[in-house]
PDB file of C-alpha atoms in Angstrom:
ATOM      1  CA  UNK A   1       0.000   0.000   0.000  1.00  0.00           C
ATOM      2  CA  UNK A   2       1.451   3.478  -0.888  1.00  0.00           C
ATOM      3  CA  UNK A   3       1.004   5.829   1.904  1.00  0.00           C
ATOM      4  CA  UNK A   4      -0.297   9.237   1.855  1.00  0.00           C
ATOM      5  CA  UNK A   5       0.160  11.651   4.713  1.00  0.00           C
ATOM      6  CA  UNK A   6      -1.792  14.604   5.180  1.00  0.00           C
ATOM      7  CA  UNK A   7      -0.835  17.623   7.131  1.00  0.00           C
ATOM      8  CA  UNK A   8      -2.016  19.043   9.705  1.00  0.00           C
ATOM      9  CA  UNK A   9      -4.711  16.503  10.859  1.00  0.00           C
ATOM     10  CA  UNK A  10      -7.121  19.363  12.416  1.00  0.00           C
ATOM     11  CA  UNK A  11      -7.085  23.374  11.502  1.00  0.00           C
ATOM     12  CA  UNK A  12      -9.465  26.072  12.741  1.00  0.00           C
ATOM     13  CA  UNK A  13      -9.217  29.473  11.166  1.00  0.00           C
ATOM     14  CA  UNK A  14     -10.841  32.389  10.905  1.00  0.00           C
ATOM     15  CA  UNK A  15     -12.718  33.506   8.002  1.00  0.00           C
ATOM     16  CA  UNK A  16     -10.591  35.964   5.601  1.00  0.00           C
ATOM     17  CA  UNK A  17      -7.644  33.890   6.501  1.00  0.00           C
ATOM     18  CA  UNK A  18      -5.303  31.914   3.792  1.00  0.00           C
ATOM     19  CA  UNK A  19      -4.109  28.261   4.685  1.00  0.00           C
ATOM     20  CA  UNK A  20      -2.243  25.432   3.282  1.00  0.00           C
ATOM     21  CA  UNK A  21      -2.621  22.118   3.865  1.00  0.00           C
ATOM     22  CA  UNK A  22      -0.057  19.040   2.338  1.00  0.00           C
ATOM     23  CA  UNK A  23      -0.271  15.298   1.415  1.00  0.00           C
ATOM     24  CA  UNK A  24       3.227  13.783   1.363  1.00  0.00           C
ATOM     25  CA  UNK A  25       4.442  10.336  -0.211  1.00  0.00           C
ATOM     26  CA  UNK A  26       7.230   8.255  -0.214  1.00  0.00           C
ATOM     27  CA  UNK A  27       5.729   6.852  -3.327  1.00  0.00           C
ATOM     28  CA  UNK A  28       5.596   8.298  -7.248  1.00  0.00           C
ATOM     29  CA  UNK A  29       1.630   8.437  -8.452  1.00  0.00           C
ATOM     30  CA  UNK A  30       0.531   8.704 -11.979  1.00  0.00           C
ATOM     31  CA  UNK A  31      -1.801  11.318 -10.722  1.00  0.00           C
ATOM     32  CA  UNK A  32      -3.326  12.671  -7.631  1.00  0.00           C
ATOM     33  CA  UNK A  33      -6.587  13.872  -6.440  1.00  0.00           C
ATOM     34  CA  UNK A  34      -8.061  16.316  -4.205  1.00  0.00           C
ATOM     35  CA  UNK A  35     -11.707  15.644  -2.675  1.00  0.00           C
ATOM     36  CA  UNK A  36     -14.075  17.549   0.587  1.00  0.00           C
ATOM     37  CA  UNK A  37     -16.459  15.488   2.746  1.00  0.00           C
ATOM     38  CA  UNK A  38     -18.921  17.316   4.444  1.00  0.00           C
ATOM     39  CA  UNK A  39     -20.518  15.764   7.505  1.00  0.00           C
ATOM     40  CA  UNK A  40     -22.871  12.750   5.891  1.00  0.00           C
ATOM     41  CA  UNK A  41     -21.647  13.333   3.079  1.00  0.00           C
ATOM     42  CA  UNK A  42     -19.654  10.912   0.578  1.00  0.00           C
ATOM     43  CA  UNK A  43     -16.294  13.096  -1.039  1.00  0.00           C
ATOM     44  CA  UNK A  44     -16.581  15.204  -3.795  1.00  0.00           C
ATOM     45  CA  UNK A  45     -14.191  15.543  -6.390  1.00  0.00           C
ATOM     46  CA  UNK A  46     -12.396  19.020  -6.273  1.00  0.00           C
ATOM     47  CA  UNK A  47      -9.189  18.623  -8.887  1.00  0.00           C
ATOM     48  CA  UNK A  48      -7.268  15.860 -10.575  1.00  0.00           C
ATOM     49  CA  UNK A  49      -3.266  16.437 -11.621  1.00  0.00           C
ATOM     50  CA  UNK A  50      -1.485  14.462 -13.734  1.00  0.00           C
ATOM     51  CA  UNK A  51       1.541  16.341 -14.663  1.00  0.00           C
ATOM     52  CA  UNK A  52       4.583  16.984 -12.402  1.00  0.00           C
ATOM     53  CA  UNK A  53       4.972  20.669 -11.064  1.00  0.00           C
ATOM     54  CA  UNK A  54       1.007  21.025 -12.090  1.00  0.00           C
ATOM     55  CA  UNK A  55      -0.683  23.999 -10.862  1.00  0.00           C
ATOM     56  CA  UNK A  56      -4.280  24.080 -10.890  1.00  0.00           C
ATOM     57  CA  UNK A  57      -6.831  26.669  -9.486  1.00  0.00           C
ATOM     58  CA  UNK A  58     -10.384  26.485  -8.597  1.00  0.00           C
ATOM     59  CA  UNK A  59     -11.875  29.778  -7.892  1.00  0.00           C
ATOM     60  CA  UNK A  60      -9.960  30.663  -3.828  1.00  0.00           C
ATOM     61  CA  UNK A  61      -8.068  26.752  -4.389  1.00  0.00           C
ATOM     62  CA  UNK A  62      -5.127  26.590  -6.039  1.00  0.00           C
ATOM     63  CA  UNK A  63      -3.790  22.863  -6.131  1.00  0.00           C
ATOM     64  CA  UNK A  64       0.053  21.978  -6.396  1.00  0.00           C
ATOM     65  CA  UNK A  65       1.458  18.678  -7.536  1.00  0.00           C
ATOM     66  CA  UNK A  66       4.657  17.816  -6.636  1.00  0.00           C
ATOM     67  CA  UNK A  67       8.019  18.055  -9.832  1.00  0.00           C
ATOM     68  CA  UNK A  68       8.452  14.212  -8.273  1.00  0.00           C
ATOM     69  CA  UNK A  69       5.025  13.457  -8.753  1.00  0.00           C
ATOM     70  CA  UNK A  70       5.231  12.097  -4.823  1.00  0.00           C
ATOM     71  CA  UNK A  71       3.236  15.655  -3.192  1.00  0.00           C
ATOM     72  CA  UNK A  72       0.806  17.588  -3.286  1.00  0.00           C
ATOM     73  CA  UNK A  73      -0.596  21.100  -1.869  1.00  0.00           C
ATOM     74  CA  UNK A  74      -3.799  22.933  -1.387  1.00  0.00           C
ATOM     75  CA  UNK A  75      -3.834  26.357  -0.596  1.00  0.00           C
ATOM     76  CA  UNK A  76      -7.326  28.330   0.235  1.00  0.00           C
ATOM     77  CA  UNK A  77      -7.190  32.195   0.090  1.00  0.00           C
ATOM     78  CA  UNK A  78      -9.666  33.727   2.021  1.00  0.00           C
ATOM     79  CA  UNK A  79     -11.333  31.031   3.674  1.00  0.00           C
ATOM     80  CA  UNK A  80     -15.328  31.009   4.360  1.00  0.00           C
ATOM     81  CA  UNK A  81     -17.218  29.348   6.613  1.00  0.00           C
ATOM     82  CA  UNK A  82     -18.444  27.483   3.259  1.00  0.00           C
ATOM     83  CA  UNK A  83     -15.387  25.888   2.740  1.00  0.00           C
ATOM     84  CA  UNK A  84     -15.368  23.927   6.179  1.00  0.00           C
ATOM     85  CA  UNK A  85     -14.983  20.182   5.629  1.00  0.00           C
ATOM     86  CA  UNK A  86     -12.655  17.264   5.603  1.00  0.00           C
ATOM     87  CA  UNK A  87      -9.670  17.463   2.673  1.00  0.00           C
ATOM     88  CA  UNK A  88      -8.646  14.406   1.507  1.00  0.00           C
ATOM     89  CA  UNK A  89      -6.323  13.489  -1.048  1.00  0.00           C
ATOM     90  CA  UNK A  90      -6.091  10.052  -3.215  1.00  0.00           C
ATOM     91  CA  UNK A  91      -3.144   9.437  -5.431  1.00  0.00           C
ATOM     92  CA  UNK A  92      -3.524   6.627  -8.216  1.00  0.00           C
ATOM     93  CA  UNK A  93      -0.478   4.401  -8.754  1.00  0.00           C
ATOM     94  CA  UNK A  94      -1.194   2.855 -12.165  1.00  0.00           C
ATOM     95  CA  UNK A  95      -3.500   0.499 -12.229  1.00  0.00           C
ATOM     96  CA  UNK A  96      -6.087   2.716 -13.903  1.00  0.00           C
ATOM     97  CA  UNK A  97      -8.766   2.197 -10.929  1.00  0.00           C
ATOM     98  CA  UNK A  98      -7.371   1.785  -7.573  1.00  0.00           C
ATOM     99  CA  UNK A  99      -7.214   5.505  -5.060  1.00  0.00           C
ATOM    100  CA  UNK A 100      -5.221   5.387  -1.978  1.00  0.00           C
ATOM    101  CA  UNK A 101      -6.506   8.013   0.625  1.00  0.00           C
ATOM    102  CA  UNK A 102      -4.774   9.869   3.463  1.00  0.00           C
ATOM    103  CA  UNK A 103      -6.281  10.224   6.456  1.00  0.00           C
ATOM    104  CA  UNK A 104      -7.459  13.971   5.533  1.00  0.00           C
ATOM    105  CA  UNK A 105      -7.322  16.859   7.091  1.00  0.00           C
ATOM    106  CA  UNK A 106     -10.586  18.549   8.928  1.00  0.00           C
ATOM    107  CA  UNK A 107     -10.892  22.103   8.150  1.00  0.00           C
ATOM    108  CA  UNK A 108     -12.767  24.074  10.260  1.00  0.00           C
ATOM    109  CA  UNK A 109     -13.923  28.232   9.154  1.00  0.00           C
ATOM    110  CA  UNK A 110     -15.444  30.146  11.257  1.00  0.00           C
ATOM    111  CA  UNK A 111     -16.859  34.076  10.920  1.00  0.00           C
TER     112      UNK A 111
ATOM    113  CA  UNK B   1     -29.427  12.554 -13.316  1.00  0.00           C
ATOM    114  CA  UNK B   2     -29.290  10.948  -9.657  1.00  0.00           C
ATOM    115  CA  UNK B   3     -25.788  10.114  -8.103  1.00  0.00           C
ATOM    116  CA  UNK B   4     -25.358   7.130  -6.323  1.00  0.00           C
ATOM    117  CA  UNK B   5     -27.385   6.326  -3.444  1.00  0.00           C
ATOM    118  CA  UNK B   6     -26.776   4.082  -0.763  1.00  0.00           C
ATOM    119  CA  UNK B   7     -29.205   2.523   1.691  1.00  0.00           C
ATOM    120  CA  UNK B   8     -29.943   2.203   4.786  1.00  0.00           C
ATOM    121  CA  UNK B   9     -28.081   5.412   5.941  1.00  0.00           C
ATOM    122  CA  UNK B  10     -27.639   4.476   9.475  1.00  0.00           C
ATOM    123  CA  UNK B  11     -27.790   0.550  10.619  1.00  0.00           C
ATOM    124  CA  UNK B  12     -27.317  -0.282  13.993  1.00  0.00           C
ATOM    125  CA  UNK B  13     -26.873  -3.852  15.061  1.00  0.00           C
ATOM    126  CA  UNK B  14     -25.940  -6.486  17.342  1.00  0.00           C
ATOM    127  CA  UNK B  15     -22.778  -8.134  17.712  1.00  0.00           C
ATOM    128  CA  UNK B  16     -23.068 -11.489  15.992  1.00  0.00           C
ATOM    129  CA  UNK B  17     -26.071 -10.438  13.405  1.00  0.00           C
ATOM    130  CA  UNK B  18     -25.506  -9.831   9.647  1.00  0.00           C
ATOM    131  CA  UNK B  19     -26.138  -6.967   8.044  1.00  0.00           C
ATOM    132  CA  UNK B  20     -26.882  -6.222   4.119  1.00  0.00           C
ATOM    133  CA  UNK B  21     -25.923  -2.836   2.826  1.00  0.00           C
ATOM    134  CA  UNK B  22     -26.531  -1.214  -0.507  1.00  0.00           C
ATOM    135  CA  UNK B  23     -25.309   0.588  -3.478  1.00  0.00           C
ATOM    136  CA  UNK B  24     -26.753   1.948  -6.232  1.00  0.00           C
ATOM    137  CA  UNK B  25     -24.589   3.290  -8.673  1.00  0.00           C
ATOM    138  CA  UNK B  26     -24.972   5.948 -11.395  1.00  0.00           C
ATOM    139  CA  UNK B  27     -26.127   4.338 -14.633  1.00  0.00           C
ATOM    140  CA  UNK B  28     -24.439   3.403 -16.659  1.00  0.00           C
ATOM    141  CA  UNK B  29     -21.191   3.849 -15.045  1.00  0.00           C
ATOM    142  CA  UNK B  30     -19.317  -0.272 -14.911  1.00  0.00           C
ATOM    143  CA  UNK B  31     -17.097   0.473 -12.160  1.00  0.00           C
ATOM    144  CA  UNK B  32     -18.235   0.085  -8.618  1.00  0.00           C
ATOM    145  CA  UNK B  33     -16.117   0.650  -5.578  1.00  0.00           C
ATOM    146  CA  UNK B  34     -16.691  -0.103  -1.394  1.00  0.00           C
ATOM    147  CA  UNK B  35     -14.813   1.769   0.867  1.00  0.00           C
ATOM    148  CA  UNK B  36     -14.491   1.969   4.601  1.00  0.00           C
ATOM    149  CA  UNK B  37     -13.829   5.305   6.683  1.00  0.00           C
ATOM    150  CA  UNK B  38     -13.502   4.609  10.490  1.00  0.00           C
ATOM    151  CA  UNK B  39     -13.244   7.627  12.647  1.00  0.00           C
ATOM    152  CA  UNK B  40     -10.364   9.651  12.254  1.00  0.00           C
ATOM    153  CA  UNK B  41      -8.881   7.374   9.621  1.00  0.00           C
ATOM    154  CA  UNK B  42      -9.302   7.708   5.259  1.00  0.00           C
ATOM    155  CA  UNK B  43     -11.158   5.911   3.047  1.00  0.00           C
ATOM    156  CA  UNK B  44     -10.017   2.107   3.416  1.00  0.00           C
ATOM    157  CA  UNK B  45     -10.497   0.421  -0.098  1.00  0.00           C
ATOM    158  CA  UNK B  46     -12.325  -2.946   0.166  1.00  0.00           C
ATOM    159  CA  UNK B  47     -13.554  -4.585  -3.388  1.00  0.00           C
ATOM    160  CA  UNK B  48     -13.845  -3.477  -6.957  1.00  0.00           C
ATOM    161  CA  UNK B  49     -16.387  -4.276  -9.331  1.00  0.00           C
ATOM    162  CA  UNK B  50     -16.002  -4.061 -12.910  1.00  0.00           C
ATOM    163  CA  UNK B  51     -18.988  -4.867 -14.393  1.00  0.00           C
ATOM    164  CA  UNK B  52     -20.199  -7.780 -12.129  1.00  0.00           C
ATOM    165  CA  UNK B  53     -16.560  -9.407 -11.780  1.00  0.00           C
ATOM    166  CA  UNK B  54     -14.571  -8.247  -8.916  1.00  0.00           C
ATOM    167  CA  UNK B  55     -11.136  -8.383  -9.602  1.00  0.00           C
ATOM    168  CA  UNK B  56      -9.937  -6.953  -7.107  1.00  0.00           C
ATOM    169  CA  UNK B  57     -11.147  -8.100  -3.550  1.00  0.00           C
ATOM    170  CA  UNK B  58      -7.973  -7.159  -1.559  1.00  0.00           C
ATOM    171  CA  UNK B  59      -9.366  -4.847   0.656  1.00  0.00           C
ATOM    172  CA  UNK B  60     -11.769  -7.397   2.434  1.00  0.00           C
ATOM    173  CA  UNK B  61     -10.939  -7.043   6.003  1.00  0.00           C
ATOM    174  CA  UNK B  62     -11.767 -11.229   6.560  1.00  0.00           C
ATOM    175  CA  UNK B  63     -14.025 -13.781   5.198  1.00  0.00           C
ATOM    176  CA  UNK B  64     -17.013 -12.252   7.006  1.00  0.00           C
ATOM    177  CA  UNK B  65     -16.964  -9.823   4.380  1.00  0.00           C
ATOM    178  CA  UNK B  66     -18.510 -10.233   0.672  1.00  0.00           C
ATOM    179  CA  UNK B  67     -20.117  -8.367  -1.726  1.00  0.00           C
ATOM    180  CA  UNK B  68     -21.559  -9.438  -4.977  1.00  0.00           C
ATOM    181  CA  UNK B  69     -23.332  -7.034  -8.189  1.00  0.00           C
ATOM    182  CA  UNK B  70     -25.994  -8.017 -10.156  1.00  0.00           C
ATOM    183  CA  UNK B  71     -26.809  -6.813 -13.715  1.00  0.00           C
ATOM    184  CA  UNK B  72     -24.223  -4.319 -13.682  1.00  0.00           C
ATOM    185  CA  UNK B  73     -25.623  -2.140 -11.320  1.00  0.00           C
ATOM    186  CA  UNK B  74     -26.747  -2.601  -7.560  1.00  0.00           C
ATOM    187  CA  UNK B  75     -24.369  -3.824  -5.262  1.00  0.00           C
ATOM    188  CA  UNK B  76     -24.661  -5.542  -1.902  1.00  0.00           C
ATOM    189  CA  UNK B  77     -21.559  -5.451   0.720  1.00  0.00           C
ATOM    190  CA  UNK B  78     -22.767  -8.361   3.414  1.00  0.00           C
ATOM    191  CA  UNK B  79     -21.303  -8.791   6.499  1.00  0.00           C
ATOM    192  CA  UNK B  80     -21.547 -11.807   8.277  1.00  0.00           C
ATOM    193  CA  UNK B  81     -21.012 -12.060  12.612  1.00  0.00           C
ATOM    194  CA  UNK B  82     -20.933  -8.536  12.857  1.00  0.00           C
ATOM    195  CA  UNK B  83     -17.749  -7.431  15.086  1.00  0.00           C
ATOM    196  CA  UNK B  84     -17.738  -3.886  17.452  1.00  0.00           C
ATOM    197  CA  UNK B  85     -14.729  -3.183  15.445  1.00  0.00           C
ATOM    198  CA  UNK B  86     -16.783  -3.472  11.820  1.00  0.00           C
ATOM    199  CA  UNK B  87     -18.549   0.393  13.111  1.00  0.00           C
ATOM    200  CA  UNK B  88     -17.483   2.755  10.267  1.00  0.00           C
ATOM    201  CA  UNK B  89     -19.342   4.448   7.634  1.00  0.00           C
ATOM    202  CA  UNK B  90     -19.376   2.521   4.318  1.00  0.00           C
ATOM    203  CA  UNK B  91     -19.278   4.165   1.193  1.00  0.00           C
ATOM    204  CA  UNK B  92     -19.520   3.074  -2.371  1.00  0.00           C
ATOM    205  CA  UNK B  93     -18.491   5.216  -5.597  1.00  0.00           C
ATOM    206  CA  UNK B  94     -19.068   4.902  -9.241  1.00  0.00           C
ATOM    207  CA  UNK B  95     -16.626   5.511 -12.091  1.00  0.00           C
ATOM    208  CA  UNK B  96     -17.409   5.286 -15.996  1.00  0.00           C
ATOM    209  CA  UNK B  97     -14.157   3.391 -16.173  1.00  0.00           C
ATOM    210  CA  UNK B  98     -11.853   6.316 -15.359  1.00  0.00           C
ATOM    211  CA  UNK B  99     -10.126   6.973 -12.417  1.00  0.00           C
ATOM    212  CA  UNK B 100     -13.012   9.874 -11.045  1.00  0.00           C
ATOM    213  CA  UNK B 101     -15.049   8.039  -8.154  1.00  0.00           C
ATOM    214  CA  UNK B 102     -18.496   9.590  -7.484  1.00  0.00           C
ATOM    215  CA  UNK B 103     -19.346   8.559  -3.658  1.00  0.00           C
ATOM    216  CA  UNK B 104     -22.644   7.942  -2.429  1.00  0.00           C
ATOM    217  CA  UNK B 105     -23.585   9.311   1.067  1.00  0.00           C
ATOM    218  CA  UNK B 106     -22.533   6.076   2.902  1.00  0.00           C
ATOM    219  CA  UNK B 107     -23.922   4.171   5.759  1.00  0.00           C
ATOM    220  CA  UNK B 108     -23.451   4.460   9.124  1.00  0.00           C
ATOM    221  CA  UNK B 109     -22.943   1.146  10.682  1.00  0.00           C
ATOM    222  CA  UNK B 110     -23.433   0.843  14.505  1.00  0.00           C
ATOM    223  CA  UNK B 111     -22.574  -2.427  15.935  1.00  0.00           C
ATOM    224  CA  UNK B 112     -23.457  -2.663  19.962  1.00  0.00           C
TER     225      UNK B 112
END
């Protein structure tokens, strides 16, 4: 199993602020995705990179993928309350199906 | 169109019972994934469905666990003497053979 760790586990911000949260391999993935779970929710797609040193952005989310294809970054600019949630990320080694997740990390906005 | 729905939402149990939970996916899409997400941990891969075959059953935590698809489309994950440590939420996703998973909401399995 390729391992993904995700950085920091919990944050609580305040609204307005910018933060940056990580997922960090030891392992080389053909491509890596970014998906929030809110609360009863099942995840939800946010981005998908393929290509090393890949920057993506999504409105206030600008995605990062590692040169080595190993890491990954999300940074949020001006957080809302809206963007509360758990971040996970999944990289895909291959095999054209299989996602390993990290553990997430649980976001937490408030006004 | 509808996403993929899972039923029941919430199932609480007994120790030593079965339980059935279900998936149905998005039409038309042949891939079908179970996952498991215990508190505080990620997704935990269990089985993968192509079409009705699953070649992949790795992620089966023990023989207590099975799942099986029908037609294509609805999937049952079954689990047999149910164990305290089986509580997690269990979610299924859909893919139309690509690597992007659509999740369903999950259950929420209780097991007292």
């Amino acid at each position: 199993t390729q391992l993904l760790e995700q950085s920091p586990q919990f944050l609580s911000i305040q609204e307005g602020e910018n933060l940056t949260v990580y997922c960090n391999s030891s392992s080389v993935f053909s491509s890596l995705q970014w998906y929030r779970q809110e609360p009863g929710e099942g995840p939800v797609l946010l981005v998908t990179v393929v290509t090393g040193g890949e920057v993506k952005k999504l409105k206030r989310l600008t995605f990062q993928f590692g040169d080595a294809r190993k890491d990954s970054s999300l940074h949020i600019t001006a957080a809302q309350p809206g963007d509360t949630g758990l971040y996970l990320c999944a990289g895909e080694s291959g095999s054209g199906y299989a996602l390993n997740f990290g553990k997430g990390t649980s976001l937490l906005v408030t006004p | 169109g509808a996403g993929v729905s899972q039923s029941p939402s919430n199932k609480v149990t007994e120790k030593g019972k079965d339980v059935e939970l279900r998936c149905d996916p998005i039409s038309g899409h042949t891939a079908l994934y179970w996952y498991r997400q215990s508190l505080g941990q990620g997704l935990e891969f269990l089985i993968y469905f192509q079409g009705n075959s699953a070649p992949d059953k790795s992620g089966l935590p023990s023989d207590r666990f099975s799942a099986e698809r029908t037609g294509g489309s609805v999937s049952t994950l079954t689990i047999q003497r149910t164990q305290q440590e089986d509580s997690a939420v269990y979610l299924c996703a859909s893919s139309p053979s690509t690597v992007r998973q659509f999740f369903g909401p999950g259950t929420r399995l209780t097991v007292l």
